[in-house]
Amino acid sequence: MATYFIGGGVESYVTSPAGAGDSEGAVSFEGSQQPFFADCIPRDPASGDRVALNSFWFHVEVDNTGAGGRNGVIMFNEADAEVVQINGEGQDKVRLNIKRNGAWVPIGDIVATGAPYRYDIRVVAHPSAGRLSFCVNGVTVVEQAGLDTSQLAGINRIRLQSAIDGNASRYTRYSGAIIATYNTIGHTVRLRVPNADASNAGWTGSYRDVDEGTNKDADAINTSTTGATILFNANALSPTPTGNVVKAVSVAARIRNDGGAVPRNAKATLSIGGSVYSAPFNFNVGPGYAGAVTVFDRDPSTGLAWDGVGNINVPFGLTATE
């Protein structure tokens, strides 16, 4: 069972050039005529490659859904076409729509929502046995099977955006986004934010540059040394309740490179039991600041599924690579 994306604040998303705020582990948007956005990019946890999905679950917690005509959640396929929408249909009401034969088709009834709510959407792309489910706070409100959902094949981007049309006094806030192959109902995202330096070999800056509850690109850590590693300590997570399991762990960073000389990339790094484990692939890094996520769906120190929080409450950070 794979986890393709885990989202917290803006450091997890590829965002619009302006308008996407960071609000204590969530991404938020003020009401605006222009829909600002944050994109969830699913990637293979084994290779880091971007993936196109035909069968998956999507989970997100949302506060304020928007009024008529504004889409809060949009799914795009590999052709960069919109194929699924959660569309505002009035004050705090939404509808799930899919694209079929070039036209938008509503699936199920309008769902009255408020703030905050947990959405879980199940998508299965198939020409005759397709499936689409929409759950709100763990309750299934839309369940349709045996559909032609072939046009939903190859979804490789899910957009969260401002869902309030022209009312700057209101906002839309998203948190706890997950894209996965397993049922996401009841799952939560727990965050650890740097609060101390654990070790630093070759980086300029410290945890104080990356510990904001609200992101500031003006504060940054940087290095010009390939192989340089910086690790941070953070708040410890409480033990998982009995019967709960940890599906995956991710490291997210709002990161850029300046081109030219190496290093131009970086890997997510964990320190477990005194040993350092870097992801087998680089973050997706480009010339401008953008969120990037690396998912560890197994404990790198054992190669097995995560077992509790013992190996999660550890130093984490970055290693610079060519």
Coordinates of C-alpha atoms in Angstrom, one line a residue:
M1 CA 0.0 0.0 0.0
A2 CA 1.6 3.2 -1.2
T3 CA 1.4 6.7 0.1
Y4 CA 2.1 9.2 -2.8
F5 CA 1.7 12.5 -1.0
I6 CA 1.5 14.0 2.5
G7 CA 0.7 17.7 2.9
G8 CA 1.0 20.1 5.8
G9 CA 1.9 23.8 5.3
V10 CA 3.0 25.5 2.1
E11 CA 6.3 23.6 2.2
S12 CA 4.4 20.5 0.9
Y13 CA 2.8 22.1 -2.2
V14 CA 3.7 23.7 -5.5
T15 CA 1.8 27.0 -5.0
S16 CA 0.7 30.0 -7.0
P17 CA 3.2 32.8 -7.1
A18 CA 1.2 34.7 -4.6
G19 CA -1.9 34.2 -2.4
A20 CA -1.0 30.9 -0.7
G21 CA -0.5 31.5 3.0
D22 CA 0.9 29.2 5.7
S23 CA -1.2 28.8 8.8
E24 CA 0.3 26.6 11.5
G25 CA 0.6 23.4 9.4
A26 CA -2.1 24.3 6.9
V27 CA -2.2 26.1 3.6
S28 CA -4.8 29.0 3.5
F29 CA -6.2 31.5 1.0
E30 CA -8.1 34.7 1.6
G31 CA -11.2 35.3 -0.5
S32 CA -10.3 36.7 -3.9
Q33 CA -11.6 37.0 -7.4
Q34 CA -8.4 35.2 -8.5
P35 CA -8.2 31.6 -7.3
F36 CA -4.8 31.2 -5.7
F37 CA -3.8 27.5 -5.4
A38 CA -1.6 24.8 -3.9
D39 CA -1.0 21.7 -5.9
C40 CA -0.5 18.2 -4.5
I41 CA 1.9 16.3 -6.7
P42 CA 1.8 12.5 -6.2
R43 CA 5.2 10.7 -6.4
D44 CA 6.3 7.1 -6.2
P45 CA 7.7 6.6 -2.7
A46 CA 10.3 4.2 -4.1
S47 CA 11.7 6.3 -6.9
G48 CA 10.5 9.9 -6.3
D49 CA 9.1 9.9 -9.9
R50 CA 5.8 11.7 -10.5
V51 CA 3.0 9.2 -11.0
A52 CA -0.3 9.1 -12.8
L53 CA -3.0 7.4 -10.9
N54 CA -6.0 5.3 -12.0
S55 CA -7.1 4.1 -8.5
F56 CA -6.5 6.0 -5.3
W57 CA -7.9 7.8 -2.3
F58 CA -7.6 11.5 -1.5
H59 CA -8.0 12.9 1.9
V60 CA -8.1 16.6 3.0
E61 CA -9.4 18.7 5.9
V62 CA -11.1 21.9 4.8
D63 CA -12.4 25.0 6.5
N64 CA -14.8 27.1 4.3
T65 CA -15.9 25.7 1.0
G66 CA -17.0 28.6 -1.0
A67 CA -20.0 30.0 -2.9
G68 CA -21.4 29.5 -6.3
G69 CA -19.1 28.9 -9.3
R70 CA -15.7 28.5 -7.5
N71 CA -14.0 25.1 -7.4
G72 CA -12.2 24.3 -4.1
V73 CA -10.6 21.0 -5.2
I74 CA -9.7 20.1 -8.8
M75 CA -8.1 16.9 -10.1
F76 CA -6.0 17.0 -13.4
N77 CA -5.0 14.2 -15.6
E78 CA -1.7 13.7 -17.5
A79 CA -3.0 15.9 -20.4
D80 CA -3.4 18.7 -17.8
A81 CA -7.2 18.6 -18.2
E82 CA -9.6 19.1 -15.3
V83 CA -11.5 15.8 -14.7
V84 CA -12.9 16.0 -11.1
Q85 CA -14.2 19.0 -9.3
I86 CA -15.6 19.8 -5.9
N87 CA -17.6 22.8 -6.9
G88 CA -19.1 25.6 -4.7
E89 CA -22.9 25.5 -5.2
G90 CA -23.8 28.2 -2.6
Q91 CA -22.8 29.3 0.8
D92 CA -21.0 26.3 2.4
K93 CA -22.4 23.8 -0.1
V94 CA -20.4 21.8 -2.6
R95 CA -21.0 19.2 -5.3
L96 CA -18.8 16.5 -6.7
N97 CA -18.5 16.6 -10.6
I98 CA -16.7 14.5 -13.1
K99 CA -15.8 15.2 -16.8
R100 CA -17.6 12.9 -19.2
N101 CA -17.6 13.3 -23.0
G102 CA -16.3 16.9 -22.6
A103 CA -19.1 18.0 -20.2
W104 CA -19.3 18.3 -16.4
V105 CA -21.6 15.7 -14.9
P106 CA -22.8 16.1 -11.2
I107 CA -22.4 12.9 -9.1
G108 CA -24.8 12.6 -6.3
D109 CA -26.5 15.3 -4.3
I110 CA -25.2 18.6 -3.1
V111 CA -23.4 18.2 0.2
A112 CA -24.0 20.8 2.9
T113 CA -20.7 21.5 4.6
G114 CA -19.3 23.9 7.1
A115 CA -16.0 24.3 9.0
P116 CA -14.0 22.3 9.4
Y117 CA -14.8 19.1 7.5
R118 CA -12.8 16.0 6.4
Y119 CA -13.2 15.0 2.8
D120 CA -12.2 11.5 1.5
I121 CA -12.6 10.9 -2.2
R122 CA -12.2 7.5 -3.8
V123 CA -11.5 7.4 -7.6
V124 CA -11.3 4.3 -9.8
A125 CA -10.9 4.9 -13.5
H126 CA -12.4 2.2 -15.7
P127 CA -14.6 2.3 -18.9
S128 CA -17.4 0.2 -17.3
A129 CA -16.5 -0.6 -13.7
G130 CA -15.4 2.9 -12.5
R131 CA -16.1 4.1 -9.0
L132 CA -16.5 7.4 -7.3
S133 CA -17.1 8.0 -3.6
F134 CA -17.3 11.1 -1.6
C135 CA -17.1 10.9 2.2
V136 CA -17.6 13.8 4.7
N137 CA -16.4 13.3 8.2
G138 CA -16.2 9.6 7.7
V139 CA -19.8 9.3 6.3
T140 CA -20.3 8.3 2.7
V141 CA -22.5 10.9 1.1
V142 CA -21.9 9.8 -2.6
E143 CA -21.2 6.3 -3.7
Q144 CA -21.5 5.4 -7.4
A145 CA -20.1 2.3 -9.0
G146 CA -20.3 0.7 -12.5
L147 CA -19.5 4.1 -14.1
D148 CA -17.6 5.0 -17.2
T149 CA -14.8 6.9 -15.5
S150 CA -12.2 6.2 -18.2
Q151 CA -11.6 9.9 -18.6
L152 CA -10.4 10.1 -15.1
A153 CA -7.4 7.8 -15.9
G154 CA -3.9 9.2 -15.2
I155 CA -4.6 11.8 -12.5
N156 CA -1.2 13.3 -11.6
R157 CA -2.1 16.6 -9.8
I158 CA -4.7 17.6 -7.3
R159 CA -5.3 21.4 -6.8
L160 CA -6.5 23.0 -3.6
Q161 CA -7.5 26.6 -4.2
S162 CA -9.3 29.6 -2.9
A163 CA -13.0 28.7 -2.8
I164 CA -14.4 32.1 -1.7
D165 CA -15.4 34.3 -4.6
G166 CA -14.6 37.9 -4.0
N167 CA -15.0 38.1 -0.2
A168 CA -11.6 39.0 1.3
S169 CA -12.9 38.8 4.9
R170 CA -13.3 35.0 4.5
Y171 CA -10.8 32.3 3.8
T172 CA -10.3 28.7 2.7
R173 CA -7.9 26.6 4.8
Y174 CA -6.7 23.1 3.9
S175 CA -4.7 20.7 6.1
G176 CA -3.8 17.0 6.4
A177 CA -3.8 16.2 2.6
I178 CA -3.0 12.5 1.7
I179 CA -2.9 10.7 -1.6
A180 CA -2.7 6.9 -1.2
T181 CA -3.8 3.5 -2.4
Y182 CA -5.5 2.6 0.9
N183 CA -8.7 3.9 2.4
T184 CA -7.9 7.3 4.0
I185 CA -11.0 7.7 6.1
G186 CA -10.0 8.4 9.7
H187 CA -6.4 9.1 8.9
T188 CA -4.6 12.2 10.2
V189 CA -1.4 14.0 9.5
R190 CA 0.8 14.9 12.5
L191 CA 3.5 17.5 12.1
R192 CA 7.0 18.0 13.6
V193 CA 8.5 21.5 13.2
P194 CA 12.2 22.1 13.9
N195 CA 12.8 23.6 17.3
A196 CA 16.6 22.9 17.8
D197 CA 19.7 22.1 15.8
A198 CA 20.7 18.4 16.1
S199 CA 23.8 18.6 13.9
N200 CA 25.2 20.8 11.1
A201 CA 28.0 19.9 8.7
G202 CA 28.4 22.5 6.0
W203 CA 25.1 24.5 6.0
T204 CA 24.7 28.2 6.7
G205 CA 21.8 28.9 9.1
S206 CA 20.0 27.1 11.8
Y207 CA 16.6 25.8 12.9
R208 CA 15.6 29.4 13.6
D209 CA 15.5 30.0 9.8
V210 CA 13.0 27.1 9.2
D211 CA 10.9 26.9 12.4
E212 CA 8.2 29.4 11.4
G213 CA 4.5 28.5 12.0
T214 CA 4.0 30.9 9.1
N215 CA 6.5 30.4 6.2
K216 CA 8.9 33.2 5.3
D217 CA 11.1 32.8 2.2
A218 CA 13.4 35.6 3.4
D219 CA 14.7 33.2 6.1
A220 CA 16.6 30.2 4.7
I221 CA 19.4 27.7 5.2
N222 CA 21.9 27.2 2.3
T223 CA 25.0 25.3 1.4
S224 CA 27.6 25.2 -1.4
T225 CA 29.0 21.9 -0.3
T226 CA 28.0 18.6 -1.9
G227 CA 27.4 16.0 0.9
A228 CA 26.7 18.7 3.6
T229 CA 24.0 17.5 6.0
I230 CA 21.9 19.4 8.4
L231 CA 19.6 17.8 11.0
F232 CA 17.0 19.3 13.3
N233 CA 15.3 18.2 16.5
A234 CA 11.6 18.8 16.8
N235 CA 8.6 18.3 19.1
A236 CA 8.1 14.6 20.0
L237 CA 4.9 13.0 18.8
S238 CA 2.8 11.2 21.4
P239 CA 2.5 7.4 21.0
T240 CA -0.1 6.2 18.5
P241 CA -3.3 5.1 20.2
T242 CA -3.9 1.3 20.5
G243 CA -5.1 -0.1 17.2
N244 CA -3.6 2.7 15.1
V245 CA -0.7 2.3 12.8
V246 CA 1.7 4.7 11.1
K247 CA 1.3 4.4 7.3
A248 CA 4.2 6.7 6.2
V249 CA 6.5 9.5 7.2
S250 CA 7.4 12.4 5.0
V251 CA 10.0 15.3 5.0
A252 CA 8.8 18.5 3.3
A253 CA 10.8 21.6 2.4
R254 CA 10.2 24.8 0.5
I255 CA 13.4 24.6 -1.5
R256 CA 15.2 26.0 -4.6
N257 CA 18.6 25.9 -6.3
D258 CA 20.4 28.7 -7.9
G259 CA 21.7 26.7 -10.9
G260 CA 25.4 26.8 -11.9
A261 CA 27.8 25.0 -9.7
V262 CA 26.8 21.9 -7.7
P263 CA 25.2 21.1 -5.4
R264 CA 21.9 21.6 -7.2
N265 CA 19.8 19.1 -5.3
A266 CA 19.1 17.7 -1.9
K267 CA 17.8 14.5 -0.3
A268 CA 15.5 14.1 2.7
T269 CA 17.5 12.6 5.6
L270 CA 16.6 10.9 8.9
S271 CA 18.9 10.0 11.8
I272 CA 17.7 6.7 13.4
G273 CA 19.6 5.0 16.2
G274 CA 22.8 7.0 15.5
S275 CA 22.8 6.1 11.8
V276 CA 21.9 8.5 9.0
Y277 CA 19.5 7.4 6.2
S278 CA 18.9 9.6 3.1
A279 CA 16.2 9.0 0.6
P280 CA 17.4 7.1 -2.5
F281 CA 16.3 10.0 -4.7
N282 CA 16.5 13.8 -4.7
F283 CA 13.8 16.3 -3.9
N284 CA 12.2 17.8 -7.0
V285 CA 14.2 21.1 -6.9
G286 CA 14.1 24.0 -9.4
P287 CA 15.2 27.6 -9.7
G288 CA 12.4 29.1 -7.7
Y289 CA 11.0 28.3 -4.2
A290 CA 8.5 25.5 -4.3
G291 CA 7.3 22.9 -1.9
A292 CA 8.8 19.4 -2.2
V293 CA 7.9 16.2 -0.4
T294 CA 9.7 12.9 0.1
V295 CA 7.7 10.1 1.5
F296 CA 9.2 7.2 3.5
D297 CA 6.5 4.5 3.4
R298 CA 8.9 2.1 5.3
D299 CA 11.3 2.6 8.1
P300 CA 14.7 3.0 6.3
S301 CA 16.5 1.5 9.3
T302 CA 14.6 -1.8 9.1
G303 CA 13.1 -1.9 5.6
L304 CA 9.8 -2.8 7.3
A305 CA 6.6 -0.9 8.0
W306 CA 6.8 1.8 10.6
D307 CA 6.3 0.5 14.2
G308 CA 5.0 3.2 16.5
V309 CA 6.8 6.6 16.9
G310 CA 10.1 5.5 18.4
N311 CA 11.9 5.8 15.0
I312 CA 9.9 8.9 14.0
N313 CA 10.8 11.1 17.0
V314 CA 14.3 11.5 15.6
P315 CA 16.4 14.2 14.0
F316 CA 15.5 15.0 10.3
G317 CA 16.8 17.3 7.7
L318 CA 18.6 17.6 4.3
T319 CA 21.7 16.3 2.6
A320 CA 23.0 18.4 -0.4
T321 CA 23.6 16.4 -3.5
E322 CA 24.9 17.0 -7.1

